[in-house]
Amino acid sequence: MSQPGWYPDPYGTGSLRWWDGENWTERLNPEPSRPPRLRLPAQEQRPRDEIEDTHYAAPHLQQPTWDAGPVAQPLDVTVRRLHLYADDRFVAYGSASLAWPHVEWVAYWAAERPAGYGQGARTQWIFQAGRFPFRGGPRVEVVIERDAVSANPGPDGEPEHVWGRLIQLCQEHAERRLVAELAGRVRGGESVDVAQGLTVHPGGVRGNRVSLSWSSISGATVDGGKVWIQQAGSGAPVLYVPQQNPNAVLIPSLVFQLRH
């Protein structure tokens, strides 16, 4: 993909994203009504001593866009010499596989790893989906790095594109159900633990010694490796959970559904 233009967003937003001929930009078409705070992995080279172990926000809108987004096509590539396949029924990587209706938690993020242990600085795109218990239950985990993907020439050979396709399939076939199930339990009067650090209940949310009612919450965003709950009025983030925690990426959509 060398020609600049609008292409289906590899980050799974359901919009088109502008490809400038070398890199994905932050321009979306159509623009979401409330754009996410999204940091794309930096393309430029930085001095090695300036590179930190930085986590990037996975692409995830404040408002659900599943109904508006196109159906994702199956993904069939080789990553680290293991077969990765995902479609509308299941995801499989190597010897591990999981049907989307059986998925109970998901997590995905990108991280820039500093140089060390004989390796240069590198970006990793991580995707996980599994069943509880989080430590010990069945899961599919894919870690994608530059030059680790083998596929036919084209976008499916690009690690960010593969990662985005996985996320899109997960959003369409697992996240919509998970968010609906969690929201239904809360509306039914339950207090639900989400992302190992946030309790969502009929009156609002609480975590890390902070409690917020629904009327005091303006929304949730993903930024800097954390999912932030924002306070109404100021819009300041006052409560967060790490993005790598199971189902943390569901929080923006869950908060949106329960606030409306």
PDB file of C-alpha atoms in Angstrom:
ATOM      1  CA  MET A   1       0.000   0.000   0.000  1.00  0.00           C
ATOM      2  CA  SER A   2       2.113   2.865  -1.324  1.00  0.00           C
ATOM      3  CA  GLN A   3      -0.465   5.338  -2.665  1.00  0.00           C
ATOM      4  CA  PRO A   4      -1.793   7.993  -0.233  1.00  0.00           C
ATOM      5  CA  GLY A   5      -5.515   7.726   0.356  1.00  0.00           C
ATOM      6  CA  TRP A   6      -8.408   6.749   2.620  1.00  0.00           C
ATOM      7  CA  TYR A   7      -8.348   3.090   3.645  1.00  0.00           C
ATOM      8  CA  PRO A   8     -10.323   0.978   6.170  1.00  0.00           C
ATOM      9  CA  ASP A   9      -8.891   1.847   9.572  1.00  0.00           C
ATOM     10  CA  PRO A  10      -6.503  -0.932  10.723  1.00  0.00           C
ATOM     11  CA  TYR A  11      -7.240   0.199  14.294  1.00  0.00           C
ATOM     12  CA  GLY A  12     -10.839  -1.000  14.101  1.00  0.00           C
ATOM     13  CA  THR A  13     -12.695   2.301  14.571  1.00  0.00           C
ATOM     14  CA  GLY A  14     -15.101   1.600  11.696  1.00  0.00           C
ATOM     15  CA  SER A  15     -14.011   4.813   9.930  1.00  0.00           C
ATOM     16  CA  LEU A  16     -11.551   5.352   7.107  1.00  0.00           C
ATOM     17  CA  ARG A  17      -8.034   6.433   8.110  1.00  0.00           C
ATOM     18  CA  TRP A  18      -5.686   8.524   5.901  1.00  0.00           C
ATOM     19  CA  TRP A  19      -2.524   6.729   4.723  1.00  0.00           C
ATOM     20  CA  ASP A  20       0.046   9.364   3.646  1.00  0.00           C
ATOM     21  CA  GLY A  21       2.061   6.909   1.607  1.00  0.00           C
ATOM     22  CA  GLU A  22       4.386   5.985   4.461  1.00  0.00           C
ATOM     23  CA  ASN A  23       2.483   6.131   7.754  1.00  0.00           C
ATOM     24  CA  TRP A  24      -1.030   6.011   9.166  1.00  0.00           C
ATOM     25  CA  THR A  25      -2.110   9.472  10.296  1.00  0.00           C
ATOM     26  CA  GLU A  26      -4.668  10.465  12.959  1.00  0.00           C
ATOM     27  CA  ARG A  27      -7.168  11.733  10.340  1.00  0.00           C
ATOM     28  CA  LEU A  28     -10.433   9.779  10.297  1.00  0.00           C
ATOM     29  CA  ASN A  29     -13.306   9.883   7.810  1.00  0.00           C
ATOM     30  CA  PRO A  30     -15.935  10.228   9.080  1.00  0.00           C
ATOM     31  CA  GLU A  31     -14.636  11.856  12.239  1.00  0.00           C
ATOM     32  CA  PRO A  32     -16.148  10.342  15.414  1.00  0.00           C
ATOM     33  CA  SER A  33     -18.366  12.742  17.337  1.00  0.00           C
ATOM     34  CA  ARG A  34     -16.051  12.413  20.335  1.00  0.00           C
ATOM     35  CA  PRO A  35     -12.624  11.351  19.085  1.00  0.00           C
ATOM     36  CA  PRO A  36     -10.525   9.130  21.343  1.00  0.00           C
ATOM     37  CA  ARG A  37      -7.309  10.325  22.870  1.00  0.00           C
ATOM     38  CA  LEU A  38      -5.158   8.139  20.670  1.00  0.00           C
ATOM     39  CA  ARG A  39      -1.375   7.979  20.495  1.00  0.00           C
ATOM     40  CA  LEU A  40      -0.098   6.162  17.463  1.00  0.00           C
ATOM     41  CA  PRO A  41       3.354   4.606  17.733  1.00  0.00           C
ATOM     42  CA  ALA A  42       5.877   7.217  16.659  1.00  0.00           C
ATOM     43  CA  GLN A  43       7.419   6.617  13.252  1.00  0.00           C
ATOM     44  CA  GLU A  44      10.426   8.854  13.615  1.00  0.00           C
ATOM     45  CA  GLN A  45      13.646   7.535  15.137  1.00  0.00           C
ATOM     46  CA  ARG A  46      14.565   8.970  18.524  1.00  0.00           C
ATOM     47  CA  PRO A  47      17.899   8.857  20.299  1.00  0.00           C
ATOM     48  CA  ARG A  48      18.214   5.588  22.173  1.00  0.00           C
ATOM     49  CA  ASP A  49      18.639   7.307  25.525  1.00  0.00           C
ATOM     50  CA  GLU A  50      15.271   9.059  25.061  1.00  0.00           C
ATOM     51  CA  ILE A  51      13.296   5.877  24.481  1.00  0.00           C
ATOM     52  CA  GLU A  52      11.296   4.638  27.430  1.00  0.00           C
ATOM     53  CA  ASP A  53       9.063   1.620  27.967  1.00  0.00           C
ATOM     54  CA  THR A  54       6.071   3.557  26.638  1.00  0.00           C
ATOM     55  CA  HIS A  55       2.594   2.094  26.306  1.00  0.00           C
ATOM     56  CA  TYR A  56       0.346   3.362  23.538  1.00  0.00           C
ATOM     57  CA  ALA A  57      -3.392   3.550  23.711  1.00  0.00           C
ATOM     58  CA  ALA A  58      -5.180   0.927  21.713  1.00  0.00           C
ATOM     59  CA  PRO A  59      -7.708   2.386  19.293  1.00  0.00           C
ATOM     60  CA  HIS A  60     -11.043   2.416  21.072  1.00  0.00           C
ATOM     61  CA  LEU A  61     -13.794   5.004  20.660  1.00  0.00           C
ATOM     62  CA  GLN A  62     -15.733   6.519  23.542  1.00  0.00           C
ATOM     63  CA  GLN A  63     -18.961   5.542  21.826  1.00  0.00           C
ATOM     64  CA  PRO A  64     -19.651   2.090  20.378  1.00  0.00           C
ATOM     65  CA  THR A  65     -19.524   2.002  16.578  1.00  0.00           C
ATOM     66  CA  TRP A  66     -20.071  -1.711  16.012  1.00  0.00           C
ATOM     67  CA  ASP A  67     -23.280  -1.257  14.055  1.00  0.00           C
ATOM     68  CA  ALA A  68     -21.714   1.350  11.771  1.00  0.00           C
ATOM     69  CA  GLY A  69     -18.481  -0.493  11.065  1.00  0.00           C
ATOM     70  CA  PRO A  70     -17.978  -2.875   8.140  1.00  0.00           C
ATOM     71  CA  VAL A  71     -17.665  -6.571   8.772  1.00  0.00           C
ATOM     72  CA  ALA A  72     -14.006  -7.481   9.186  1.00  0.00           C
ATOM     73  CA  GLN A  73     -12.570  -9.971   6.735  1.00  0.00           C
ATOM     74  CA  PRO A  74     -10.856 -13.146   8.020  1.00  0.00           C
ATOM     75  CA  LEU A  75      -7.230 -12.809   9.032  1.00  0.00           C
ATOM     76  CA  ASP A  76      -4.814 -15.523   7.882  1.00  0.00           C
ATOM     77  CA  VAL A  77      -1.083 -14.860   8.410  1.00  0.00           C
ATOM     78  CA  THR A  78       2.018 -16.314  10.029  1.00  0.00           C
ATOM     79  CA  VAL A  79       3.470 -14.571  13.092  1.00  0.00           C
ATOM     80  CA  ARG A  80       6.735 -15.782  14.600  1.00  0.00           C
ATOM     81  CA  ARG A  81       6.454 -18.909  12.438  1.00  0.00           C
ATOM     82  CA  LEU A  82       3.085 -19.784  13.964  1.00  0.00           C
ATOM     83  CA  HIS A  83      -0.215 -19.723  12.073  1.00  0.00           C
ATOM     84  CA  LEU A  84      -2.581 -16.922  13.126  1.00  0.00           C
ATOM     85  CA  TYR A  85      -6.170 -17.166  11.912  1.00  0.00           C
ATOM     86  CA  ALA A  86      -9.272 -15.252  12.959  1.00  0.00           C
ATOM     87  CA  ASP A  87     -12.739 -14.887  11.467  1.00  0.00           C
ATOM     88  CA  ASP A  88     -16.286 -14.348  12.685  1.00  0.00           C
ATOM     89  CA  ARG A  89     -16.252 -17.668  14.562  1.00  0.00           C
ATOM     90  CA  PHE A  90     -12.965 -17.931  16.431  1.00  0.00           C
ATOM     91  CA  VAL A  91      -9.342 -16.844  16.827  1.00  0.00           C
ATOM     92  CA  ALA A  92      -6.462 -19.339  16.722  1.00  0.00           C
ATOM     93  CA  TYR A  93      -2.734 -18.909  17.096  1.00  0.00           C
ATOM     94  CA  GLY A  94      -0.363 -21.860  17.065  1.00  0.00           C
ATOM     95  CA  SER A  95      -1.964 -24.611  19.157  1.00  0.00           C
ATOM     96  CA  ALA A  96      -4.302 -22.259  21.055  1.00  0.00           C
ATOM     97  CA  SER A  97      -7.787 -21.397  19.840  1.00  0.00           C
ATOM     98  CA  LEU A  98     -10.913 -19.842  21.285  1.00  0.00           C
ATOM     99  CA  ALA A  99     -14.390 -19.288  19.862  1.00  0.00           C
ATOM    100  CA  TRP A 100     -15.561 -15.682  20.184  1.00  0.00           C
ATOM    101  CA  PRO A 101     -18.781 -16.665  22.053  1.00  0.00           C
ATOM    102  CA  HIS A 102     -16.596 -18.304  24.725  1.00  0.00           C
ATOM    103  CA  VAL A 103     -14.314 -15.301  25.245  1.00  0.00           C
ATOM    104  CA  GLU A 104     -14.746 -13.805  28.739  1.00  0.00           C
ATOM    105  CA  TRP A 105     -11.996 -11.189  28.740  1.00  0.00           C
ATOM    106  CA  VAL A 106      -9.899  -9.282  26.211  1.00  0.00           C
ATOM    107  CA  ALA A 107      -6.840  -7.036  26.343  1.00  0.00           C
ATOM    108  CA  TYR A 108      -4.751  -5.306  23.693  1.00  0.00           C
ATOM    109  CA  TRP A 109      -2.146  -2.587  23.685  1.00  0.00           C
ATOM    110  CA  ALA A 110       1.058  -1.507  21.961  1.00  0.00           C
ATOM    111  CA  ALA A 111       4.306  -0.833  23.777  1.00  0.00           C
ATOM    112  CA  GLU A 112       7.641   0.593  22.737  1.00  0.00           C
ATOM    113  CA  ARG A 113      10.364  -1.454  24.372  1.00  0.00           C
ATOM    114  CA  PRO A 114      13.742   0.166  25.086  1.00  0.00           C
ATOM    115  CA  ALA A 115      16.975  -1.311  23.825  1.00  0.00           C
ATOM    116  CA  GLY A 116      18.573  -3.940  26.020  1.00  0.00           C
ATOM    117  CA  TYR A 117      19.665  -7.553  26.328  1.00  0.00           C
ATOM    118  CA  GLY A 118      21.245  -7.494  22.903  1.00  0.00           C
ATOM    119  CA  GLN A 119      18.148  -6.081  21.185  1.00  0.00           C
ATOM    120  CA  GLY A 120      17.457  -2.636  19.811  1.00  0.00           C
ATOM    121  CA  ALA A 121      14.463  -0.509  20.654  1.00  0.00           C
ATOM    122  CA  ARG A 122      11.315  -2.034  19.209  1.00  0.00           C
ATOM    123  CA  THR A 123       7.528  -1.784  19.213  1.00  0.00           C
ATOM    124  CA  GLN A 124       5.363  -4.721  20.231  1.00  0.00           C
ATOM    125  CA  TRP A 125       1.669  -5.028  19.414  1.00  0.00           C
ATOM    126  CA  ILE A 126      -0.025  -7.345  21.923  1.00  0.00           C
ATOM    127  CA  PHE A 127      -3.427  -9.004  21.692  1.00  0.00           C
ATOM    128  CA  GLN A 128      -4.971 -11.327  24.282  1.00  0.00           C
ATOM    129  CA  ALA A 129      -8.357 -13.028  24.620  1.00  0.00           C
ATOM    130  CA  GLY A 130      -9.289 -15.713  27.113  1.00  0.00           C
ATOM    131  CA  ARG A 131     -11.524 -17.235  29.735  1.00  0.00           C
ATOM    132  CA  PHE A 132     -11.391 -16.826  33.493  1.00  0.00           C
ATOM    133  CA  PRO A 133      -9.517 -17.411  35.678  1.00  0.00           C
ATOM    134  CA  PHE A 134      -7.218 -14.792  34.160  1.00  0.00           C
ATOM    135  CA  ARG A 135      -4.119 -16.647  35.316  1.00  0.00           C
ATOM    136  CA  GLY A 136      -4.612 -20.255  34.389  1.00  0.00           C
ATOM    137  CA  GLY A 137      -7.636 -20.187  32.094  1.00  0.00           C
ATOM    138  CA  PRO A 138      -7.420 -20.875  28.340  1.00  0.00           C
ATOM    139  CA  ARG A 139      -6.236 -17.929  26.273  1.00  0.00           C
ATOM    140  CA  VAL A 140      -4.910 -16.849  22.907  1.00  0.00           C
ATOM    141  CA  GLU A 141      -1.987 -14.423  23.130  1.00  0.00           C
ATOM    142  CA  VAL A 142      -0.260 -12.856  20.129  1.00  0.00           C
ATOM    143  CA  VAL A 143       2.828 -10.625  20.345  1.00  0.00           C
ATOM    144  CA  ILE A 144       3.585  -8.966  17.008  1.00  0.00           C
ATOM    145  CA  GLU A 145       6.819  -7.178  16.162  1.00  0.00           C
ATOM    146  CA  ARG A 146       8.296  -5.635  13.057  1.00  0.00           C
ATOM    147  CA  ASP A 147       9.487  -8.301  10.587  1.00  0.00           C
ATOM    148  CA  ALA A 148       7.675 -11.022  12.599  1.00  0.00           C
ATOM    149  CA  VAL A 149       4.734 -11.315  10.187  1.00  0.00           C
ATOM    150  CA  SER A 150       4.847 -13.518   7.109  1.00  0.00           C
ATOM    151  CA  ALA A 151       2.060 -12.971   4.601  1.00  0.00           C
ATOM    152  CA  ASN A 152       1.420 -12.091   0.999  1.00  0.00           C
ATOM    153  CA  PRO A 153       2.666  -8.638   0.002  1.00  0.00           C
ATOM    154  CA  GLY A 154       0.281  -5.920   1.157  1.00  0.00           C
ATOM    155  CA  PRO A 155      -1.243  -4.636   4.404  1.00  0.00           C
ATOM    156  CA  ASP A 156      -1.398  -8.097   5.995  1.00  0.00           C
ATOM    157  CA  GLY A 157       2.377  -8.050   6.155  1.00  0.00           C
ATOM    158  CA  GLU A 158       2.332  -4.955   8.368  1.00  0.00           C
ATOM    159  CA  PRO A 159       2.248  -5.666  12.132  1.00  0.00           C
ATOM    160  CA  GLU A 160       0.016  -2.695  12.962  1.00  0.00           C
ATOM    161  CA  HIS A 161      -2.463  -3.789  10.311  1.00  0.00           C
ATOM    162  CA  VAL A 162      -2.565  -7.367  11.631  1.00  0.00           C
ATOM    163  CA  TRP A 163      -3.054  -6.064  15.163  1.00  0.00           C
ATOM    164  CA  GLY A 164      -5.831  -3.732  14.011  1.00  0.00           C
ATOM    165  CA  ARG A 165      -7.605  -6.552  12.165  1.00  0.00           C
ATOM    166  CA  LEU A 166      -7.521  -8.708  15.304  1.00  0.00           C
ATOM    167  CA  ILE A 167      -8.965  -5.853  17.339  1.00  0.00           C
ATOM    168  CA  GLN A 168     -11.723  -5.229  14.798  1.00  0.00           C
ATOM    169  CA  LEU A 169     -12.759  -8.891  14.774  1.00  0.00           C
ATOM    170  CA  CYS A 170     -12.675  -8.942  18.564  1.00  0.00           C
ATOM    171  CA  GLN A 171     -14.809  -5.797  18.810  1.00  0.00           C
ATOM    172  CA  GLU A 172     -17.399  -7.151  16.402  1.00  0.00           C
ATOM    173  CA  HIS A 173     -17.679 -10.695  17.699  1.00  0.00           C
ATOM    174  CA  ALA A 174     -16.753 -10.544  21.386  1.00  0.00           C
ATOM    175  CA  GLU A 175     -16.718  -7.018  22.821  1.00  0.00           C
ATOM    176  CA  ARG A 176     -20.262  -6.100  21.827  1.00  0.00           C
ATOM    177  CA  ARG A 177     -21.530  -9.155  23.728  1.00  0.00           C
ATOM    178  CA  LEU A 178     -19.252  -8.609  26.730  1.00  0.00           C
ATOM    179  CA  VAL A 179     -20.264  -4.962  27.139  1.00  0.00           C
ATOM    180  CA  ALA A 180     -23.960  -5.837  26.818  1.00  0.00           C
ATOM    181  CA  GLU A 181     -23.627  -8.616  29.403  1.00  0.00           C
ATOM    182  CA  LEU A 182     -21.787  -6.402  31.903  1.00  0.00           C
ATOM    183  CA  ALA A 183     -24.204  -3.506  31.405  1.00  0.00           C
ATOM    184  CA  GLY A 184     -27.158  -5.857  31.877  1.00  0.00           C
ATOM    185  CA  ARG A 185     -25.779  -7.155  35.151  1.00  0.00           C
ATOM    186  CA  VAL A 186     -25.214  -3.639  36.487  1.00  0.00           C
ATOM    187  CA  ARG A 187     -28.689  -2.508  35.420  1.00  0.00           C
ATOM    188  CA  GLY A 188     -30.012  -5.587  37.209  1.00  0.00           C
ATOM    189  CA  GLY A 189     -28.546  -4.343  40.476  1.00  0.00           C
ATOM    190  CA  GLU A 190     -25.173  -6.118  40.587  1.00  0.00           C
ATOM    191  CA  SER A 191     -21.772  -4.704  41.428  1.00  0.00           C
ATOM    192  CA  VAL A 192     -19.317  -5.979  38.826  1.00  0.00           C
ATOM    193  CA  ASP A 193     -15.519  -6.023  39.062  1.00  0.00           C
ATOM    194  CA  VAL A 194     -14.015  -4.924  35.748  1.00  0.00           C
ATOM    195  CA  ALA A 195     -10.334  -4.881  34.809  1.00  0.00           C
ATOM    196  CA  GLN A 196      -9.050  -5.989  38.232  1.00  0.00           C
ATOM    197  CA  GLY A 197      -9.325  -2.562  39.794  1.00  0.00           C
ATOM    198  CA  LEU A 198     -12.683  -1.004  38.986  1.00  0.00           C
ATOM    199  CA  THR A 199     -16.068  -1.853  40.473  1.00  0.00           C
ATOM    200  CA  VAL A 200     -19.041  -0.790  38.370  1.00  0.00           C
ATOM    201  CA  HIS A 201     -22.346  -0.691  40.237  1.00  0.00           C
ATOM    202  CA  PRO A 202     -25.832   0.787  39.703  1.00  0.00           C
ATOM    203  CA  GLY A 203     -24.819   4.052  41.379  1.00  0.00           C
ATOM    204  CA  GLY A 204     -21.513   4.602  39.572  1.00  0.00           C
ATOM    205  CA  VAL A 205     -17.929   3.339  39.834  1.00  0.00           C
ATOM    206  CA  ARG A 206     -15.309   2.981  42.535  1.00  0.00           C
ATOM    207  CA  GLY A 207     -11.679   1.988  42.681  1.00  0.00           C
ATOM    208  CA  ASN A 208      -8.376   2.986  44.248  1.00  0.00           C
ATOM    209  CA  ARG A 209     -10.190   4.716  47.138  1.00  0.00           C
ATOM    210  CA  VAL A 210     -12.166   6.883  44.700  1.00  0.00           C
ATOM    211  CA  SER A 211     -15.936   6.645  44.267  1.00  0.00           C
ATOM    212  CA  LEU A 212     -17.869   8.468  41.536  1.00  0.00           C
ATOM    213  CA  SER A 213     -21.598   8.603  40.873  1.00  0.00           C
ATOM    214  CA  TRP A 214     -22.852   8.415  37.287  1.00  0.00           C
ATOM    215  CA  SER A 215     -23.820  12.090  37.402  1.00  0.00           C
ATOM    216  CA  SER A 216     -20.228  13.038  38.243  1.00  0.00           C
ATOM    217  CA  ILE A 217     -18.698  11.085  35.329  1.00  0.00           C
ATOM    218  CA  SER A 218     -18.248  12.636  31.883  1.00  0.00           C
ATOM    219  CA  GLY A 219     -16.787   9.561  30.175  1.00  0.00           C
ATOM    220  CA  ALA A 220     -13.719   7.366  29.846  1.00  0.00           C
ATOM    221  CA  THR A 221     -10.649   7.483  27.599  1.00  0.00           C
ATOM    222  CA  VAL A 222      -7.660   5.290  26.808  1.00  0.00           C
ATOM    223  CA  ASP A 223      -4.335   7.110  27.016  1.00  0.00           C
ATOM    224  CA  GLY A 224      -0.755   6.346  27.986  1.00  0.00           C
ATOM    225  CA  GLY A 225      -1.366   2.678  28.768  1.00  0.00           C
ATOM    226  CA  LYS A 226      -4.243   3.466  31.145  1.00  0.00           C
ATOM    227  CA  VAL A 227      -8.027   3.638  30.912  1.00  0.00           C
ATOM    228  CA  TRP A 228      -9.121   6.857  32.621  1.00  0.00           C
ATOM    229  CA  ILE A 229     -12.491   7.755  34.137  1.00  0.00           C
ATOM    230  CA  GLN A 230     -13.123  11.485  33.655  1.00  0.00           C
ATOM    231  CA  GLN A 231     -14.978  13.760  36.034  1.00  0.00           C
ATOM    232  CA  ALA A 232     -17.891  15.827  34.756  1.00  0.00           C
ATOM    233  CA  GLY A 233     -17.420  19.572  34.657  1.00  0.00           C
ATOM    234  CA  SER A 234     -13.644  19.622  34.606  1.00  0.00           C
ATOM    235  CA  GLY A 235     -13.195  16.622  32.319  1.00  0.00           C
ATOM    236  CA  ALA A 236     -10.117  15.751  34.363  1.00  0.00           C
ATOM    237  CA  PRO A 237      -9.223  12.052  34.702  1.00  0.00           C
ATOM    238  CA  VAL A 238      -9.534  11.048  38.344  1.00  0.00           C
ATOM    239  CA  LEU A 239      -9.504   7.252  38.296  1.00  0.00           C
ATOM    240  CA  TYR A 240      -7.669   4.752  36.107  1.00  0.00           C
ATOM    241  CA  VAL A 241      -6.863   1.096  35.575  1.00  0.00           C
ATOM    242  CA  PRO A 242      -3.958  -0.270  33.492  1.00  0.00           C
ATOM    243  CA  GLN A 243      -4.904  -0.967  29.902  1.00  0.00           C
ATOM    244  CA  GLN A 244      -3.336  -4.423  30.058  1.00  0.00           C
ATOM    245  CA  ASN A 245      -5.836  -5.563  32.691  1.00  0.00           C
ATOM    246  CA  PRO A 246      -8.520  -7.965  31.443  1.00  0.00           C
ATOM    247  CA  ASN A 247     -11.491  -6.091  29.964  1.00  0.00           C
ATOM    248  CA  ALA A 248     -10.017  -2.651  30.665  1.00  0.00           C
ATOM    249  CA  VAL A 249     -10.584  -1.776  26.990  1.00  0.00           C
ATOM    250  CA  LEU A 250     -14.322  -2.341  27.520  1.00  0.00           C
ATOM    251  CA  ILE A 251     -14.615   0.446  30.081  1.00  0.00           C
ATOM    252  CA  PRO A 252     -15.190   3.403  27.675  1.00  0.00           C
ATOM    253  CA  SER A 253     -18.083   1.619  25.949  1.00  0.00           C
ATOM    254  CA  LEU A 254     -19.451   0.257  29.234  1.00  0.00           C
ATOM    255  CA  VAL A 255     -19.424   3.701  30.838  1.00  0.00           C
ATOM    256  CA  PHE A 256     -21.085   5.185  27.767  1.00  0.00           C
ATOM    257  CA  GLN A 257     -23.901   2.622  27.827  1.00  0.00           C
ATOM    258  CA  LEU A 258     -24.567   2.981  31.542  1.00  0.00           C
ATOM    259  CA  ARG A 259     -24.533   6.790  31.420  1.00  0.00           C
ATOM    260  CA  HIS A 260     -27.161   6.847  28.655  1.00  0.00           C
TER     261      HIS A 260
END
